[in-house]
Short mmCIF file of C-alpha atoms and ligand atoms in Angstrom, two decimals:
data_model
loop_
_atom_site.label_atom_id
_atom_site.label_comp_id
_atom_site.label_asym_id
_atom_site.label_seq_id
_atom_site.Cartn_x
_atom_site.Cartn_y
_atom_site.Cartn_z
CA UNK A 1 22.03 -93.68 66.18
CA UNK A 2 21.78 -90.94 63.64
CA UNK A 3 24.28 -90.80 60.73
CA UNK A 4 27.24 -88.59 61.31
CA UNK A 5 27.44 -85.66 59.51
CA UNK A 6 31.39 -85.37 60.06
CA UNK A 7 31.30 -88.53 57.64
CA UNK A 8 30.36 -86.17 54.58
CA UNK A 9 33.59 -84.33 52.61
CA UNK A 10 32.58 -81.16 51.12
CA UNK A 11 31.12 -82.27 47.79
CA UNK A 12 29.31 -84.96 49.40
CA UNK A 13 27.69 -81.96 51.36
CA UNK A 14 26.71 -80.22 48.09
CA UNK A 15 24.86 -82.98 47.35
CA UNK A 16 23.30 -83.07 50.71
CA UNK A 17 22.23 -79.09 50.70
CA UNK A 18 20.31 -79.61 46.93
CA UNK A 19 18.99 -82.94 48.37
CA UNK A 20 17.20 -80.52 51.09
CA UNK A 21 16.40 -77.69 49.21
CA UNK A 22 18.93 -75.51 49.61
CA UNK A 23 21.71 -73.06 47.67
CA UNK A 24 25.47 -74.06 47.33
CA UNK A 25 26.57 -71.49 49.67
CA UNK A 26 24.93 -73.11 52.44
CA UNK A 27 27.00 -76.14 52.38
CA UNK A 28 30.24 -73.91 52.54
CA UNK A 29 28.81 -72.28 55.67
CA UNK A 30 27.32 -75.91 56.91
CA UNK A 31 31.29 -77.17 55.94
CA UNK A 32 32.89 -74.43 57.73
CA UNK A 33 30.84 -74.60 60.57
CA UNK A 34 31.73 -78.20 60.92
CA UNK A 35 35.55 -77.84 60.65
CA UNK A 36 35.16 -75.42 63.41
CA UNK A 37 34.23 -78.31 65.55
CA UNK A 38 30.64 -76.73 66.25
CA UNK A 39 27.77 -78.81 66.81
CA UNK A 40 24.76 -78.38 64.07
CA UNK A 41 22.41 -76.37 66.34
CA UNK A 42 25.88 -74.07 66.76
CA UNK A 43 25.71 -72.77 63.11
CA UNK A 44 24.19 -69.40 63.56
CA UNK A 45 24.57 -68.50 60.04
CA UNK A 46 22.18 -71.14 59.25
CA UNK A 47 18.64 -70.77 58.63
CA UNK A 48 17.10 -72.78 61.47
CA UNK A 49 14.86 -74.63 59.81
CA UNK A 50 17.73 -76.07 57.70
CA UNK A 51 19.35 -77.11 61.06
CA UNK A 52 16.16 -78.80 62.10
CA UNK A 53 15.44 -80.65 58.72
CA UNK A 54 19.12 -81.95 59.38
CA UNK A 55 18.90 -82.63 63.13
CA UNK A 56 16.08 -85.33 61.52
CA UNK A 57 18.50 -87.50 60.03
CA UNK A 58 22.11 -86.32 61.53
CA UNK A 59 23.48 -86.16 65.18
CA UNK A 60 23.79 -82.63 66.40
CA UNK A 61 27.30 -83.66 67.60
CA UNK A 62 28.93 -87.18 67.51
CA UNK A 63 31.51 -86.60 69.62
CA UNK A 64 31.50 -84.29 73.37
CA UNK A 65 34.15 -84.27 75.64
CA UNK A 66 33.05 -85.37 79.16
CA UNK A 67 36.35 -85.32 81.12
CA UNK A 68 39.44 -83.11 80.79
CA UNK A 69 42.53 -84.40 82.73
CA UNK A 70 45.22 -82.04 82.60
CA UNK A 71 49.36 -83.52 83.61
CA UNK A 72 51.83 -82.03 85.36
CA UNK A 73 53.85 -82.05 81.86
CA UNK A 74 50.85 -80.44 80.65
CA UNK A 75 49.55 -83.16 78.36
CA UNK A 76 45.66 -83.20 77.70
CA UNK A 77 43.71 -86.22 78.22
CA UNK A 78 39.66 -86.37 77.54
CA UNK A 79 37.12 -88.36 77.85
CA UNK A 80 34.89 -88.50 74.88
CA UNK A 81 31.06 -89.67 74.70
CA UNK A 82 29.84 -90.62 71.54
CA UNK A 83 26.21 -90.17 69.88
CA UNK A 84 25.20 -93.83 71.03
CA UNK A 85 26.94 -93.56 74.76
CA UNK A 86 29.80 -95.25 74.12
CA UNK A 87 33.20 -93.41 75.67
CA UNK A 88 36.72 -93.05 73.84
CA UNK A 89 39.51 -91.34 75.27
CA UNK A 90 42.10 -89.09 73.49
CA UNK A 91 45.76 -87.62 74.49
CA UNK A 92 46.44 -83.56 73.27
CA UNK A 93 50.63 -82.55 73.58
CA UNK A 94 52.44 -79.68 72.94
CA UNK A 95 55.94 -80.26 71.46
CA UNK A 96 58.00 -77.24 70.26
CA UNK A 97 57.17 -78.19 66.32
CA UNK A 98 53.51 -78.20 67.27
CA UNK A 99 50.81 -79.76 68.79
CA UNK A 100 49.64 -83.80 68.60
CA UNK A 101 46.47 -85.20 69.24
CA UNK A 102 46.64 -88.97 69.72
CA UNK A 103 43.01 -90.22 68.02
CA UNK A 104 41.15 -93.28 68.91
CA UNK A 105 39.66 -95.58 66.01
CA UNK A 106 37.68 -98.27 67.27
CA UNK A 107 35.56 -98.00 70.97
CA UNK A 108 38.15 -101.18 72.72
CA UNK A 109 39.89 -103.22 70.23
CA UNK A 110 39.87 -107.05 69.74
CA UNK A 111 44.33 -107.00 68.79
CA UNK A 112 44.46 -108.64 72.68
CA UNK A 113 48.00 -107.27 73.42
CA UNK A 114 48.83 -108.13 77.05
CA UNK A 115 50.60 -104.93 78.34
CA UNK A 116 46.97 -102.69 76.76
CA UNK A 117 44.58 -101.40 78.29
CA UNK A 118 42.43 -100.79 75.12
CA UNK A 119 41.79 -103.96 74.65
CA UNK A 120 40.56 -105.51 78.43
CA UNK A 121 36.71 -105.11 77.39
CA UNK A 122 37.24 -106.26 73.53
CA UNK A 123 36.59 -104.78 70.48
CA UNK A 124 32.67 -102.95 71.00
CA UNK A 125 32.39 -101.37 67.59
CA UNK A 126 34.23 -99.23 64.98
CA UNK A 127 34.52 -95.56 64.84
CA UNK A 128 33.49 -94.33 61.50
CA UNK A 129 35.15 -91.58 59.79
CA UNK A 130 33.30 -88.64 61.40
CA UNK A 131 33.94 -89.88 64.61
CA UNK A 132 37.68 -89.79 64.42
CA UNK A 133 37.68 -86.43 62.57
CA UNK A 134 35.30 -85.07 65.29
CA UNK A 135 38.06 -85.64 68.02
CA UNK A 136 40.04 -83.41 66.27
CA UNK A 137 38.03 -81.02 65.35
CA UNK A 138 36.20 -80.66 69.23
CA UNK A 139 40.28 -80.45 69.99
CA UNK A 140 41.39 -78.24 67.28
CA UNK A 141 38.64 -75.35 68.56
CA UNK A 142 39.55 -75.80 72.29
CA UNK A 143 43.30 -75.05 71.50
CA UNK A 144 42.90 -72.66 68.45
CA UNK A 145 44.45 -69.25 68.07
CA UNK A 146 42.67 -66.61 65.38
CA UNK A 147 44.07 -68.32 62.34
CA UNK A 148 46.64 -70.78 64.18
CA UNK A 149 45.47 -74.04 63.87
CA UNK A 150 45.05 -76.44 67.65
CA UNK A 151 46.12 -79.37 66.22
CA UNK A 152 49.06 -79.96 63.64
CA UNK A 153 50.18 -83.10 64.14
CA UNK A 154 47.44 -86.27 64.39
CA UNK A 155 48.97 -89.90 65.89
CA UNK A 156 46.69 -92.83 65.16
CA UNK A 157 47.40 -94.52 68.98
CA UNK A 158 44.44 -94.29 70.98
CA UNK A 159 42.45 -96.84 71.42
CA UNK A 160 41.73 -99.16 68.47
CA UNK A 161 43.83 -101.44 65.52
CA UNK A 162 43.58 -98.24 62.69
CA UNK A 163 44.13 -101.41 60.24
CA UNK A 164 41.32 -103.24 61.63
CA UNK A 165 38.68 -100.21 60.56
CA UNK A 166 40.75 -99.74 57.36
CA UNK A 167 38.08 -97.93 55.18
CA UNK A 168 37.08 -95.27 57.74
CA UNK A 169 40.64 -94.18 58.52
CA UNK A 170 41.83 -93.74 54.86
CA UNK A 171 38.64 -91.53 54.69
CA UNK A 172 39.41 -89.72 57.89
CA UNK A 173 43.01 -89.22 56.79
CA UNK A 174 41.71 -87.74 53.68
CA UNK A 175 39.06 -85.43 55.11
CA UNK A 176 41.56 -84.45 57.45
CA UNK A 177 43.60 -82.86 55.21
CA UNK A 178 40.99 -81.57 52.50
CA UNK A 179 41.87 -78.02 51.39
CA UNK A 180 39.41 -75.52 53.27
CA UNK A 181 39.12 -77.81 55.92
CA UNK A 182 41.17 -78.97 58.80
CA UNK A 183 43.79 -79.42 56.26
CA UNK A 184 46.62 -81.57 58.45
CA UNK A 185 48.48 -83.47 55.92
CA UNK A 186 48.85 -86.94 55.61
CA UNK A 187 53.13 -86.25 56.52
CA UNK A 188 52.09 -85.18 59.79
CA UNK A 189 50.02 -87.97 60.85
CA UNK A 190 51.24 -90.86 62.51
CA UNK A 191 49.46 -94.39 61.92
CA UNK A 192 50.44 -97.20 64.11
CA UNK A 193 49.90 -100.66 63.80
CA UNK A 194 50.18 -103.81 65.44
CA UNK A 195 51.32 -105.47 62.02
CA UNK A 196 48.10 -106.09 60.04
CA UNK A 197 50.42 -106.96 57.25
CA UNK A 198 47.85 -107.13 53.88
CA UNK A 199 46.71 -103.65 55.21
CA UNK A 200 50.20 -102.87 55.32
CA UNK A 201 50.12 -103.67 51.56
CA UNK A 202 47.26 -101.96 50.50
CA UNK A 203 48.04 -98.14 52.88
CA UNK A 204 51.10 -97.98 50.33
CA UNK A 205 49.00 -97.78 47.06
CA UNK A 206 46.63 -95.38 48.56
CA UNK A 207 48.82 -92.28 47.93
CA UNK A 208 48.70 -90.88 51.16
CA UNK A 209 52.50 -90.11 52.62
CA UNK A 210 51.42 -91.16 56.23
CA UNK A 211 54.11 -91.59 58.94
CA UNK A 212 53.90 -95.76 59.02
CA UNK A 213 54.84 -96.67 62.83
CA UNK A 214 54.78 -100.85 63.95
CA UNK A 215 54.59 -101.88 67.53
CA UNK A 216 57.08 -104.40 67.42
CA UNK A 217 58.04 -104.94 71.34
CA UNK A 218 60.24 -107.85 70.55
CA UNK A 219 62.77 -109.84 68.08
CA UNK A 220 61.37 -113.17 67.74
CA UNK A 221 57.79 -114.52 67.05
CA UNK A 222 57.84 -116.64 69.52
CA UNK A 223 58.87 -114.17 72.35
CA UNK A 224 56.57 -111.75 70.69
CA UNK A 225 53.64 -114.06 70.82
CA UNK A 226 53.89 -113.52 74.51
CA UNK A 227 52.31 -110.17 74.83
CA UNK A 228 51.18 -109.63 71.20
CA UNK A 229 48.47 -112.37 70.07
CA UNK A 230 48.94 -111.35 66.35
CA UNK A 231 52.45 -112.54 65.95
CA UNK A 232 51.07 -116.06 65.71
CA UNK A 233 49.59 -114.67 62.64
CA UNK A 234 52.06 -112.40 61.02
CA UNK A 235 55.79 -112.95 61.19
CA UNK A 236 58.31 -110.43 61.90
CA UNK A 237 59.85 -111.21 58.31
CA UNK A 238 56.50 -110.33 56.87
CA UNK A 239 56.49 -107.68 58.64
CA UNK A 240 59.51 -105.88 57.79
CA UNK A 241 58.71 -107.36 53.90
CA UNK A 242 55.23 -104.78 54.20
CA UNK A 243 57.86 -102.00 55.63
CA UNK A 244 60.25 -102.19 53.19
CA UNK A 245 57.65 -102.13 50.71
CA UNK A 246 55.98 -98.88 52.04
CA UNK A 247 59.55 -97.29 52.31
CA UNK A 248 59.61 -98.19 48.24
CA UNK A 249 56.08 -97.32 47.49
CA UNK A 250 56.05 -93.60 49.44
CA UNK A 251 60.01 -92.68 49.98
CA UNK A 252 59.07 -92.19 53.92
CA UNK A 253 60.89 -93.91 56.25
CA UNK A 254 58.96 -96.33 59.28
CA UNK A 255 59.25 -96.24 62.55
CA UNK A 256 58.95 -98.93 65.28
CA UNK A 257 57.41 -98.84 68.75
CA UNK A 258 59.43 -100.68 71.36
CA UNK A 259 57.83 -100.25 75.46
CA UNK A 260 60.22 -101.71 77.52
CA UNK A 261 58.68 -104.09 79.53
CA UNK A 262 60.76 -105.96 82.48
CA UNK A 263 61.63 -109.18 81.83
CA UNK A 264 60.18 -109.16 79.06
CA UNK A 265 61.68 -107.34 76.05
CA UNK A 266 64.61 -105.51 77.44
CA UNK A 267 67.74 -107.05 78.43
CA UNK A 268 71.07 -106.56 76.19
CA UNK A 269 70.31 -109.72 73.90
CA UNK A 270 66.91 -108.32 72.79
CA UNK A 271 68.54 -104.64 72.13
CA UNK A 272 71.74 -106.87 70.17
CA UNK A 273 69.27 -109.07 68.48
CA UNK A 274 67.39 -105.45 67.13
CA UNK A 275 70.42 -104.12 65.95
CA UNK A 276 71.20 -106.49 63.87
CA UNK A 277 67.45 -107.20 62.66
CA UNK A 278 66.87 -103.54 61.55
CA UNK A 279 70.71 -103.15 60.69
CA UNK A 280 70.49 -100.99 57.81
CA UNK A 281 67.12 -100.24 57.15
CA UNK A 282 65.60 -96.98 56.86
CA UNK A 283 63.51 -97.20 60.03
CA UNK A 284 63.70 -95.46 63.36
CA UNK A 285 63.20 -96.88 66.79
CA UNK A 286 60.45 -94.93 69.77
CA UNK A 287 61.58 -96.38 73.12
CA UNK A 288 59.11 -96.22 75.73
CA UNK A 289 58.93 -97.42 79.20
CA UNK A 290 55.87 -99.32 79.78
CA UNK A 291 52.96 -97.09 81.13
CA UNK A 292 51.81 -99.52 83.90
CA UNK A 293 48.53 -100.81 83.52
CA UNK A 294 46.82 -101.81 86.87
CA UNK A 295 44.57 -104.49 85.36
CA UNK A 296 47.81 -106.26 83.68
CA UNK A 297 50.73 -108.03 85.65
CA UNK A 298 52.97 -106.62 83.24
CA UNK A 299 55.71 -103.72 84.32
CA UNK A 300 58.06 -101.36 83.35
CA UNK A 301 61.80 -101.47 82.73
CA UNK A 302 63.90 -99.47 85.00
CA UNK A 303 65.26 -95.96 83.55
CA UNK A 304 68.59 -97.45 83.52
CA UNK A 305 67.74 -100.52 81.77
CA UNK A 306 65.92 -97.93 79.32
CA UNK A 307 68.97 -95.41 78.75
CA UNK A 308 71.19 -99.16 78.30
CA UNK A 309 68.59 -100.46 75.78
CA UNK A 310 69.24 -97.07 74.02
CA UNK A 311 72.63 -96.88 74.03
CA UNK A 312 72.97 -100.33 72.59
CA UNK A 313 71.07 -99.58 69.89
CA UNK A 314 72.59 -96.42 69.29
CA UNK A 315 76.28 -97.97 69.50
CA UNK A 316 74.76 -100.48 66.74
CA UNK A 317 74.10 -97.77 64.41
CA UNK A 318 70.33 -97.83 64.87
CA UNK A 319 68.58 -94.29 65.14
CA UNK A 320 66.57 -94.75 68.38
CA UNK A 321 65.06 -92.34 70.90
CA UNK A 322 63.97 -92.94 74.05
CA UNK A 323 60.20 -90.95 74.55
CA UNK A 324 59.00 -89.41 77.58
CA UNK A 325 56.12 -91.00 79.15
CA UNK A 326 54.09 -88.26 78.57
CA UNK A 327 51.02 -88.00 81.45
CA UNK A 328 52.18 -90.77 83.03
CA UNK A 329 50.10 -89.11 85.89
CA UNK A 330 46.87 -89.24 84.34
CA UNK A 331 46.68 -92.45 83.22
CA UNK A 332 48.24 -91.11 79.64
CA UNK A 333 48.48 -95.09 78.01
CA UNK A 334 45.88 -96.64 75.19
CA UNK A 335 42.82 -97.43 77.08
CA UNK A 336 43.83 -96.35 80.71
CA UNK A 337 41.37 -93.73 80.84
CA UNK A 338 38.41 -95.50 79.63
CA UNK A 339 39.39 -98.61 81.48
CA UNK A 340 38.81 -96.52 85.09
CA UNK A 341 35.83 -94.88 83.95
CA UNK A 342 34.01 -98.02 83.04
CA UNK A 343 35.23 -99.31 86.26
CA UNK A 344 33.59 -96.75 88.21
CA UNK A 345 36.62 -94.11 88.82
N1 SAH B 401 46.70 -100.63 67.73
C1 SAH B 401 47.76 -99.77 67.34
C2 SAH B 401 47.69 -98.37 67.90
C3 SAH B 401 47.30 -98.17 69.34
S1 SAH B 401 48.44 -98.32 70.64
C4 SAH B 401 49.10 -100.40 67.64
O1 SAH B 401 49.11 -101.50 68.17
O2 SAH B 401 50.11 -99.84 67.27
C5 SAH B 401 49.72 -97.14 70.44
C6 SAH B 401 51.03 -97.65 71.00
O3 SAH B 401 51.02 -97.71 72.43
C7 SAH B 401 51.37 -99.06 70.52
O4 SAH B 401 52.74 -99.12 70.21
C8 SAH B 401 51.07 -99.88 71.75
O5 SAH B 401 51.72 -101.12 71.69
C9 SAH B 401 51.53 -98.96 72.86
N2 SAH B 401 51.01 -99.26 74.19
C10 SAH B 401 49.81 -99.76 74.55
N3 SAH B 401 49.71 -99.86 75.89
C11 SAH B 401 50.86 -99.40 76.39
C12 SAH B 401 51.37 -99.25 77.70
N4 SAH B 401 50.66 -99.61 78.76
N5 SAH B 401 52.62 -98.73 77.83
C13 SAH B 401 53.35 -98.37 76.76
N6 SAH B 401 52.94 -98.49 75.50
C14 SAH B 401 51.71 -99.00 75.31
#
């Protein structure tokens, strides 16, 4: 593979123009040309034999969507192929405050949770920087409106542990919301974790005001353990220790993932035994029902069993929500996409 041009913030691309040859202004048009989500060979303003010099060493486009599946609820969901042939999937949805894009980070992921589909083929490789901005840039242009950006809110929950290809998302987050670029702030993007706790540690002395969410999907270890192979290597105490410490470090609240899963993680005790673990703490709670995964045995809680999990928590004082499965139809869960297309669907 190539290197990936989307890697390169805009001084780095300075750099890059003298190294071939050419004036400063061409890396503001090679810069805004990328942010537009075009491939190289798309930059007209270019001189072509800049573009071809370039094409030597760079991909002409590290990310291309393949597949477009579009819901009922009108939620997005593509197929992406990457430079090497590898696919990724992302999620596009259009709230009243603005539109999300749900990135991937790494092609699988190695986290093993049992209810996942991300994870059924491993961890393959990580995505580097580029490759997670390009999703939202090839996004961004679909959706764009004159000067109204696509995209204005990024989630880190496609497939891939964002903590287990640490380096490459703090630069994505910070390319991602580099003046003259994209420029999505670090307040509207989500990053969601497993628990990677010394990651944890180190995201909240990087100076970037992300929204810090945890899939937590239960109130013991042990129980946890279950579905979620790292809870036999981070407690939940450690785990709320790293939260606590991010609310202190950045002033922004946390918020914890919960999918219902029957008989699982969702009778009254395990709704009691939340309230009174994150009784006071400045955290909020994302119910989902399970999206049911075809290769797993594992399945959702009943809508009633979901609105009772809620109202517990609510009654406790807890600020919870209960989401919408969004695309539920088009296979809108971590992975599910990907999953059927390697399968041959
Ligand atoms: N690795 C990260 C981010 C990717 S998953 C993490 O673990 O947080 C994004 C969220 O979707 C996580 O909360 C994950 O546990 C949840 N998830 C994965 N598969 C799901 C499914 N089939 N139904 C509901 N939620 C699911």
């Amino acid at each position: 593979m190539k290197k990936i041009i989307q890697d390169l913030n805009f001084e780095q691309l300075k750099q890059l123009a003298a190294e071939y040859g050419e004036k400063p202004f061409r890396a503001k048009q090679l810069y805004t040309g990328i942010m537009q989500g075009k491939k190289l060979t798309e930059i007209s303003v270019l001189p072509k034999a800049f573009i071809q010099k370039l094409l030597e060493d760079y991909e002409d486009a590290p990310v291309t969507i393949i597949k477009t599946l579009v819901s009922r609820d009108g939620t997005e969901k593509y197929l992406f192929r990457l430079a090497d042939g590898n696919v990724i999937e992302g999620v596009f949805m259009q709230y009243s405050y603005g539109n999300t894009q749900c990135v991937s980070t790494q092609v699988g992921c190695r986290m093993g949770c049992k209810f996942c589909a991300s994870t059924l083929g491993g961890r393959i490789r990580d995505l580097t920087s580029g490759e997670i901005l390009s999703q939202v840039l090839v996004v961004n242009a679909m959706h764009a409106d004159g000067k109204k950006r696509g995209v204005t809110n990024v989630v880190l929950m496609g497939s891939g542990e964002p903590l287990d290809n640490y380096q490459s998302v703090v630069t994505f987050i910070r390319n991602l919301a580099a003046e003259g670029g994209i420029n999505i702030s670090p307040r509207n993007v989500s990053l969601s974790t497993c628990g990677l706790v010394p990651e944890m540690y180190k995201l909240a002395d990087e100076g970037l005001p992300v929204n810090l969410t945890v899939s937590l999907h239960n109130v013991t270890d042990g129980e946890r353990a279950r579905t979620m192979p790292i809870a036999n290597r981070y407690k939940i105490a450690e785990i709320l220790a790293a939260c606590a410490n991010y609310f202190e470090k950045t002033g922004r609240r946390y918020i914890f993932e919960y999918s219902l899963i029957e008989g699982e993680n969702a009778d009254d005790k395990h709704a009691q035994a939340l309230c009174r673990l994150l009784a006071g703490k400045p955290c909020h709670v994302n119910l989902i029902r399970l999206n049911d995964v075809k290769e797993r045995k594992l399945s959702a809680a009943s809508e009633n069993a979901a609105q009772n999990f809620l109202q517990i928590l609510q009654n406790g004082g807890i600020s919870a929500t209960l989401r919408r499965r969004m695309g539920a139809d088009i296979g809108g869960a971590c992975g599910q996409l990907r999953a059927g297309y390697l399968s041959g669907q």
